[in-house]
mmCIF file of C-alpha atoms and ligand atoms in Angstrom:
data_model
loop_
_atom_site.group_PDB
_atom_site.id
_atom_site.type_symbol
_atom_site.label_atom_id
_atom_site.label_comp_id
_atom_site.label_asym_id
_atom_site.label_seq_id
_atom_site.Cartn_x
_atom_site.Cartn_y
_atom_site.Cartn_z
ATOM 1 C CA UNK A 30 -40.777 7.896 37.399
ATOM 2 C CA UNK A 31 -37.076 8.409 37.040
ATOM 3 C CA UNK A 32 -35.213 7.807 40.283
ATOM 4 C CA UNK A 33 -31.664 9.174 40.496
ATOM 5 C CA UNK A 34 -29.517 8.231 43.444
ATOM 6 C CA UNK A 35 -26.527 10.359 44.404
ATOM 7 C CA UNK A 36 -24.006 9.469 47.061
ATOM 8 C CA UNK A 37 -24.318 12.801 48.901
ATOM 9 C CA UNK A 38 -26.816 15.639 49.467
ATOM 10 C CA UNK A 39 -24.487 17.871 47.391
ATOM 11 C CA UNK A 40 -24.817 15.471 44.499
ATOM 12 C CA UNK A 41 -28.611 15.795 44.802
ATOM 13 C CA UNK A 42 -28.398 19.565 44.722
ATOM 14 C CA UNK A 43 -26.162 19.586 41.654
ATOM 15 C CA UNK A 44 -28.442 17.266 39.709
ATOM 16 C CA UNK A 45 -31.510 19.270 40.657
ATOM 17 C CA UNK A 46 -29.792 22.561 39.761
ATOM 18 C CA UNK A 47 -28.954 21.120 36.297
ATOM 19 C CA UNK A 48 -32.631 20.460 35.643
ATOM 20 C CA UNK A 49 -33.962 23.715 37.072
ATOM 21 C CA UNK A 50 -31.335 25.828 35.213
ATOM 22 C CA UNK A 51 -32.537 24.316 31.915
ATOM 23 C CA UNK A 52 -36.099 25.412 32.694
ATOM 24 C CA UNK A 53 -34.916 28.878 33.846
ATOM 25 C CA UNK A 54 -33.106 29.472 30.551
ATOM 26 C CA UNK A 55 -36.446 28.953 28.837
ATOM 27 C CA UNK A 56 -38.196 31.556 31.070
ATOM 28 C CA UNK A 57 -40.305 28.860 32.694
ATOM 29 C CA UNK A 58 -42.817 29.098 35.484
ATOM 30 C CA UNK A 59 -41.103 27.418 38.434
ATOM 31 C CA UNK A 60 -42.984 25.884 41.335
ATOM 32 C CA UNK A 61 -40.774 26.436 44.377
ATOM 33 C CA UNK A 62 -40.551 24.658 47.707
ATOM 34 C CA UNK A 63 -39.259 25.837 51.049
ATOM 35 C CA UNK A 64 -37.834 23.722 53.932
ATOM 36 C CA UNK A 65 -34.299 22.430 54.317
ATOM 37 C CA UNK A 66 -34.036 20.038 51.387
ATOM 38 C CA UNK A 67 -33.872 22.516 48.468
ATOM 39 C CA UNK A 68 -31.373 24.899 50.187
ATOM 40 C CA UNK A 69 -28.354 23.324 48.525
ATOM 41 C CA UNK A 70 -30.059 23.504 45.160
ATOM 42 C CA UNK A 71 -30.871 27.186 45.678
ATOM 43 C CA UNK A 72 -27.252 27.851 46.699
ATOM 44 C CA UNK A 73 -26.029 26.161 43.535
ATOM 45 C CA UNK A 74 -28.462 28.121 41.376
ATOM 46 C CA UNK A 75 -27.309 31.360 43.013
ATOM 47 C CA UNK A 76 -23.689 30.373 42.307
ATOM 48 C CA UNK A 77 -24.501 29.699 38.633
ATOM 49 C CA UNK A 78 -26.359 33.004 38.378
ATOM 50 C CA UNK A 79 -23.334 34.839 39.818
ATOM 51 C CA UNK A 80 -21.111 33.025 37.338
ATOM 52 C CA UNK A 81 -23.316 34.232 34.510
ATOM 53 C CA UNK A 82 -24.503 30.754 33.638
ATOM 54 C CA UNK A 83 -28.231 31.196 34.233
ATOM 55 C CA UNK A 84 -30.769 33.966 34.548
ATOM 56 C CA UNK A 85 -34.226 34.022 36.120
ATOM 57 C CA UNK A 86 -35.251 37.365 34.630
ATOM 58 C CA UNK A 87 -37.981 35.796 32.477
ATOM 59 C CA UNK A 88 -39.204 33.339 35.072
ATOM 60 C CA UNK A 89 -42.322 33.350 37.270
ATOM 61 C CA UNK A 90 -42.506 31.451 40.567
ATOM 62 C CA UNK A 91 -45.403 29.998 42.571
ATOM 63 C CA UNK A 92 -44.691 28.693 46.050
ATOM 64 C CA UNK A 93 -46.288 25.541 47.284
ATOM 65 C CA UNK A 94 -47.628 26.755 50.562
ATOM 66 C CA UNK A 95 -47.760 29.308 53.384
ATOM 67 C CA UNK A 96 -48.585 29.390 57.107
ATOM 68 C CA UNK A 97 -51.941 30.915 57.960
ATOM 69 C CA UNK A 98 -51.396 33.939 60.242
ATOM 70 C CA UNK A 99 -47.772 34.751 59.444
ATOM 71 C CA UNK A 100 -47.307 38.149 57.851
ATOM 72 C CA UNK A 101 -45.098 38.289 54.684
ATOM 73 C CA UNK A 102 -42.271 39.944 56.648
ATOM 74 C CA UNK A 103 -42.323 37.235 59.424
ATOM 75 C CA UNK A 104 -38.979 35.485 59.077
ATOM 76 C CA UNK A 105 -40.622 32.024 59.094
ATOM 77 C CA UNK A 106 -43.248 32.948 56.494
ATOM 78 C CA UNK A 107 -42.576 31.228 53.215
ATOM 79 C CA UNK A 108 -43.003 34.586 51.462
ATOM 80 C CA UNK A 109 -39.923 35.817 53.408
ATOM 81 C CA UNK A 110 -38.057 32.473 53.358
ATOM 82 C CA UNK A 111 -37.966 32.020 49.573
ATOM 83 C CA UNK A 112 -36.665 35.564 49.096
ATOM 84 C CA UNK A 113 -34.104 35.170 51.853
ATOM 85 C CA UNK A 114 -32.885 31.782 50.587
ATOM 86 C CA UNK A 115 -33.128 32.206 46.852
ATOM 87 C CA UNK A 116 -35.054 34.686 44.741
ATOM 88 C CA UNK A 117 -33.618 37.951 46.115
ATOM 89 C CA UNK A 118 -30.063 36.655 45.412
ATOM 90 C CA UNK A 119 -30.761 36.180 41.701
ATOM 91 C CA UNK A 120 -32.406 38.350 39.018
ATOM 92 C CA UNK A 121 -35.890 37.097 39.755
ATOM 93 C CA UNK A 122 -38.543 39.861 39.322
ATOM 94 C CA UNK A 123 -39.972 40.060 42.848
ATOM 95 C CA UNK A 124 -43.410 40.940 41.482
ATOM 96 C CA UNK A 125 -43.458 37.540 39.801
ATOM 97 C CA UNK A 126 -42.777 35.513 42.975
ATOM 98 C CA UNK A 127 -46.192 34.403 44.178
ATOM 99 C CA UNK A 128 -47.347 32.661 47.373
ATOM 100 C CA UNK A 129 -50.703 32.106 49.071
ATOM 101 C CA UNK A 130 -51.792 35.050 51.244
ATOM 102 C CA UNK A 131 -51.324 33.823 54.811
ATOM 103 C CA UNK A 132 -52.896 36.927 56.337
ATOM 104 C CA UNK A 133 -56.089 37.114 54.264
ATOM 105 C CA UNK A 134 -59.255 37.692 56.298
ATOM 106 C CA UNK A 135 -60.771 34.772 54.461
ATOM 107 C CA UNK A 136 -58.117 32.116 53.869
ATOM 108 C CA UNK A 137 -60.552 29.875 51.941
ATOM 109 C CA UNK A 138 -61.087 32.708 49.450
ATOM 110 C CA UNK A 139 -57.310 33.295 49.333
ATOM 111 C CA UNK A 140 -56.866 29.639 48.488
ATOM 112 C CA UNK A 141 -59.323 29.823 45.601
ATOM 113 C CA UNK A 142 -57.658 33.026 44.309
ATOM 114 C CA UNK A 143 -54.225 31.374 44.386
ATOM 115 C CA UNK A 144 -55.506 28.331 42.525
ATOM 116 C CA UNK A 145 -56.948 30.654 39.860
ATOM 117 C CA UNK A 146 -53.761 32.699 39.637
ATOM 118 C CA UNK A 147 -51.732 29.537 38.834
ATOM 119 C CA UNK A 148 -54.260 28.581 36.138
ATOM 120 C CA UNK A 149 -54.335 32.098 34.696
ATOM 121 C CA UNK A 150 -50.542 32.157 34.501
ATOM 122 C CA UNK A 151 -50.634 29.174 32.163
ATOM 123 C CA UNK A 152 -49.538 26.734 34.846
ATOM 124 C CA UNK A 153 -46.318 25.548 36.451
ATOM 125 C CA UNK A 154 -43.727 24.053 34.119
ATOM 126 C CA UNK A 155 -41.630 22.333 36.776
ATOM 127 C CA UNK A 156 -42.593 21.859 40.443
ATOM 128 C CA UNK A 157 -39.832 21.321 42.987
ATOM 129 C CA UNK A 158 -40.974 19.195 45.939
ATOM 130 C CA UNK A 159 -39.624 17.962 49.258
ATOM 131 C CA UNK A 160 -41.269 15.196 51.238
ATOM 132 C CA UNK A 161 -42.364 15.167 54.886
ATOM 133 C CA UNK A 162 -41.389 12.231 57.079
ATOM 134 C CA UNK A 163 -45.093 11.349 57.030
ATOM 135 C CA UNK A 164 -45.198 11.402 53.212
ATOM 136 C CA UNK A 165 -46.699 14.861 52.813
ATOM 137 C CA UNK A 166 -46.009 17.065 49.810
ATOM 138 C CA UNK A 167 -46.660 20.761 50.021
ATOM 139 C CA UNK A 168 -48.718 20.649 53.195
ATOM 140 C CA UNK A 169 -51.022 17.945 51.936
ATOM 141 C CA UNK A 170 -51.036 15.723 54.988
ATOM 142 C CA UNK A 171 -52.064 12.022 55.104
ATOM 143 C CA UNK A 172 -55.745 11.918 54.196
ATOM 144 C CA UNK A 173 -55.590 14.841 51.671
ATOM 145 C CA UNK A 174 -57.840 14.675 48.643
ATOM 146 C CA UNK A 175 -55.906 13.062 45.835
ATOM 147 C CA UNK A 176 -57.195 15.601 43.326
ATOM 148 C CA UNK A 177 -57.784 18.589 45.579
ATOM 149 C CA UNK A 178 -57.169 22.264 44.693
ATOM 150 C CA UNK A 179 -55.291 24.877 46.794
ATOM 151 C CA UNK A 180 -56.961 24.783 50.204
ATOM 152 C CA UNK A 181 -56.692 25.428 53.899
ATOM 153 C CA UNK A 182 -55.282 22.471 55.810
ATOM 154 C CA UNK A 183 -54.445 21.579 59.408
ATOM 155 C CA UNK A 184 -50.894 20.439 60.098
ATOM 156 C CA UNK A 185 -50.356 16.865 61.281
ATOM 157 C CA UNK A 186 -48.718 16.667 64.759
ATOM 158 C CA UNK A 187 -45.649 15.023 63.087
ATOM 159 C CA UNK A 188 -45.254 18.044 60.796
ATOM 160 C CA UNK A 189 -45.601 20.478 63.716
ATOM 161 C CA UNK A 190 -42.872 18.540 65.510
ATOM 162 C CA UNK A 191 -40.647 18.347 62.421
ATOM 163 C CA UNK A 192 -41.022 22.085 61.699
ATOM 164 C CA UNK A 193 -40.650 23.242 65.324
ATOM 165 C CA UNK A 194 -36.851 23.471 64.659
ATOM 166 C CA UNK A 195 -37.582 26.657 62.675
ATOM 167 C CA UNK A 196 -39.504 28.242 65.593
ATOM 168 C CA UNK A 197 -38.838 28.931 69.300
ATOM 169 C CA UNK A 198 -41.032 26.043 70.236
ATOM 170 C CA UNK A 199 -43.638 23.645 68.795
ATOM 171 C CA UNK A 200 -46.343 25.929 70.317
ATOM 172 C CA UNK A 201 -45.222 28.694 67.944
ATOM 173 C CA UNK A 202 -45.756 26.651 64.771
ATOM 174 C CA UNK A 203 -48.981 27.738 63.120
ATOM 175 C CA UNK A 204 -51.572 24.958 63.051
ATOM 176 C CA UNK A 205 -53.266 26.032 59.818
ATOM 177 C CA UNK A 206 -51.678 26.467 56.382
ATOM 178 C CA UNK A 207 -52.616 27.258 52.836
ATOM 179 C CA UNK A 208 -51.294 24.676 50.401
ATOM 180 C CA UNK A 209 -51.478 23.861 46.762
ATOM 181 C CA UNK A 210 -53.599 20.698 46.599
ATOM 182 C CA UNK A 211 -52.478 17.399 45.139
ATOM 183 C CA UNK A 212 -54.634 18.196 42.096
ATOM 184 C CA UNK A 213 -52.805 21.536 41.708
ATOM 185 C CA UNK A 214 -49.410 19.936 42.040
ATOM 186 C CA UNK A 215 -50.289 17.195 39.525
ATOM 187 C CA UNK A 216 -51.089 19.780 36.837
ATOM 188 C CA UNK A 217 -47.429 20.926 36.748
ATOM 189 C CA UNK A 218 -45.640 19.672 33.593
ATOM 190 C CA UNK A 219 -42.759 18.064 35.489
ATOM 191 C CA UNK A 220 -42.436 17.119 39.139
ATOM 192 C CA UNK A 221 -38.958 17.222 40.670
ATOM 193 C CA UNK A 222 -38.850 15.562 44.086
ATOM 194 C CA UNK A 223 -35.720 15.834 46.276
ATOM 195 C CA UNK A 224 -34.992 13.899 49.511
ATOM 196 C CA UNK A 225 -31.885 13.529 51.576
ATOM 197 C CA UNK A 226 -31.031 11.746 54.824
ATOM 198 C CA UNK A 227 -32.053 8.509 56.456
ATOM 199 C CA UNK A 228 -35.066 10.166 58.102
ATOM 200 C CA UNK A 229 -36.753 10.347 54.674
ATOM 201 C CA UNK A 230 -35.990 6.728 53.653
ATOM 202 C CA UNK A 231 -39.371 5.287 54.714
ATOM 203 C CA UNK A 232 -41.357 8.079 53.079
ATOM 204 C CA UNK A 233 -39.299 7.753 49.828
ATOM 205 C CA UNK A 234 -39.928 4.017 49.658
ATOM 206 C CA UNK A 235 -43.635 4.570 50.227
ATOM 207 C CA UNK A 236 -43.810 7.262 47.510
ATOM 208 C CA UNK A 237 -42.044 5.107 44.917
ATOM 209 C CA UNK A 238 -42.886 1.515 45.811
ATOM 210 C CA UNK A 239 -45.955 1.660 48.085
ATOM 211 C CA UNK A 240 -49.598 1.781 47.033
ATOM 212 C CA UNK A 241 -50.994 5.002 45.636
ATOM 213 C CA UNK A 242 -52.920 6.160 48.686
ATOM 214 C CA UNK A 243 -54.029 9.328 50.368
ATOM 215 C CA UNK A 244 -52.234 8.018 53.506
ATOM 216 C CA UNK A 245 -48.985 8.793 51.623
ATOM 217 C CA UNK A 246 -49.818 11.938 49.665
ATOM 218 C CA UNK A 247 -46.487 11.819 47.841
ATOM 219 C CA UNK A 248 -47.570 8.513 46.220
ATOM 220 C CA UNK A 249 -49.677 10.618 43.774
ATOM 221 C CA UNK A 250 -46.423 11.123 41.924
ATOM 222 C CA UNK A 251 -46.944 7.581 40.630
ATOM 223 C CA UNK A 252 -49.914 8.899 38.612
ATOM 224 C CA UNK A 253 -47.982 11.734 36.917
ATOM 225 C CA UNK A 254 -46.399 11.173 33.516
ATOM 226 C CA UNK A 255 -43.174 13.135 34.137
ATOM 227 C CA UNK A 256 -41.511 12.717 37.555
ATOM 228 C CA UNK A 257 -37.845 12.898 38.536
ATOM 229 C CA UNK A 258 -37.008 11.823 42.072
ATOM 230 C CA UNK A 259 -33.440 12.601 43.183
ATOM 231 C CA UNK A 260 -32.275 11.165 46.501
ATOM 232 C CA UNK A 261 -29.014 10.596 48.287
ATOM 233 C CA UNK A 262 -27.964 7.052 49.272
ATOM 234 C CA UNK A 263 -29.404 7.471 52.771
ATOM 235 C CA UNK A 264 -32.865 8.590 51.619
ATOM 236 C CA UNK A 265 -32.835 5.857 48.953
ATOM 237 C CA UNK A 266 -31.717 3.145 51.347
ATOM 238 C CA UNK A 267 -35.182 1.540 51.692
ATOM 239 C CA UNK A 268 -35.872 1.315 47.942
ATOM 240 C CA UNK A 269 -35.893 -2.385 46.989
ATOM 241 C CA UNK A 270 -35.734 -2.163 43.182
ATOM 242 C CA UNK A 271 -31.960 -2.340 42.765
ATOM 243 C CA UNK A 272 -32.214 -1.184 39.149
ATOM 244 C CA UNK A 273 -32.458 2.331 40.486
ATOM 245 C CA UNK A 274 -28.802 2.078 41.471
ATOM 246 C CA UNK A 275 -27.681 2.073 37.867
ATOM 247 C CA UNK A 276 -28.288 5.840 38.073
ATOM 248 C CA UNK A 277 -25.787 6.371 40.857
ATOM 249 C CA UNK A 278 -23.414 9.154 39.819
ATOM 250 C CA UNK A 279 -24.684 9.055 36.250
ATOM 251 C CA UNK A 280 -24.322 12.503 34.718
ATOM 252 C CA UNK A 281 -26.713 12.215 31.833
ATOM 253 C CA UNK A 282 -30.168 12.851 33.215
ATOM 254 C CA UNK A 283 -33.364 12.008 31.445
ATOM 255 C CA UNK A 284 -34.765 15.422 30.553
HETATM 256 C C1 F6R B 15 -42.212 23.158 51.882
HETATM 257 C C2 F6R B 15 -43.122 22.082 51.804
HETATM 258 C C3 F6R B 15 -42.929 20.787 52.569
HETATM 259 C C4 F6R B 15 -41.448 20.383 52.680
HETATM 260 C C5 F6R B 15 -41.382 19.092 53.503
HETATM 261 C C6 F6R B 15 -39.903 18.685 53.678
HETATM 262 O O1 F6R B 15 -42.640 24.251 51.032
HETATM 263 O O2 F6R B 15 -44.101 22.152 51.089
HETATM 264 O O3 F6R B 15 -43.662 19.758 51.950
HETATM 265 O O4 F6R B 15 -40.938 20.185 51.385
HETATM 266 O O5 F6R B 15 -41.958 19.273 54.736
HETATM 267 O O6 F6R B 15 -39.255 19.645 54.479
HETATM 268 P P1 F6R B 15 -37.683 19.626 54.696
HETATM 269 O O7 F6R B 15 -37.075 19.815 53.327
HETATM 270 O O8 F6R B 15 -37.403 20.739 55.610
HETATM 271 O O9 F6R B 15 -37.323 18.273 55.207
#
């Protein structure tokens, strides 16, 4: 696991954009995340696209997750969010931006279809990840199967509380979600985890230095051969292995 520490959230976004742009230039399949953390990275990738530095025309994207019950056009659906925040601002082919079907009559069947679609595409080359304050990745909450496929899950009360900022109230946050499983995520060739802010410090320390346990789903990154974690100083403040700090502001990233 490479851990890169940047002094600011902007530094995290720039470092992440460097890595993702390299994959985009190769026409890779990108695993995309929603939430607040990757927004700076998406803004930077849009800027580079507008400057003619990168194209996504040959890329495919698979989202991590979706709320059950939100129609694609709902402004908090991840189908809508990823387009609004990123893919519709660059030359991504919209027909190649995939997400689980949150309005399927049978969400369990939709989960299995999504899992198969990822496999049939040849798999995700690089998966962008954020981390929940409770250690979740995708919507794999504490207790998730360490090798599970895309599935229907129930949000943890902490996640409902964390995500209520995007809705009118906590009561409006859907309780059920479709999410790539930890097994699905682990099949990606490269995992790129971003975290910023002090609120993520405990979860980041658990993912990197705690035991590999279903109680911290992000700790499965410890079992993947190619992981890059990029955090700002605040999110990295509870890491104890000071060797990580040699990466502060380093420009040459392990690729
Ligand atoms: C989003 C996702 C979640 C978020 C996590 C962090 O697609 O799968 O795991 O990455 O909840 O969210 P933010 O970035 O809003 O703190």
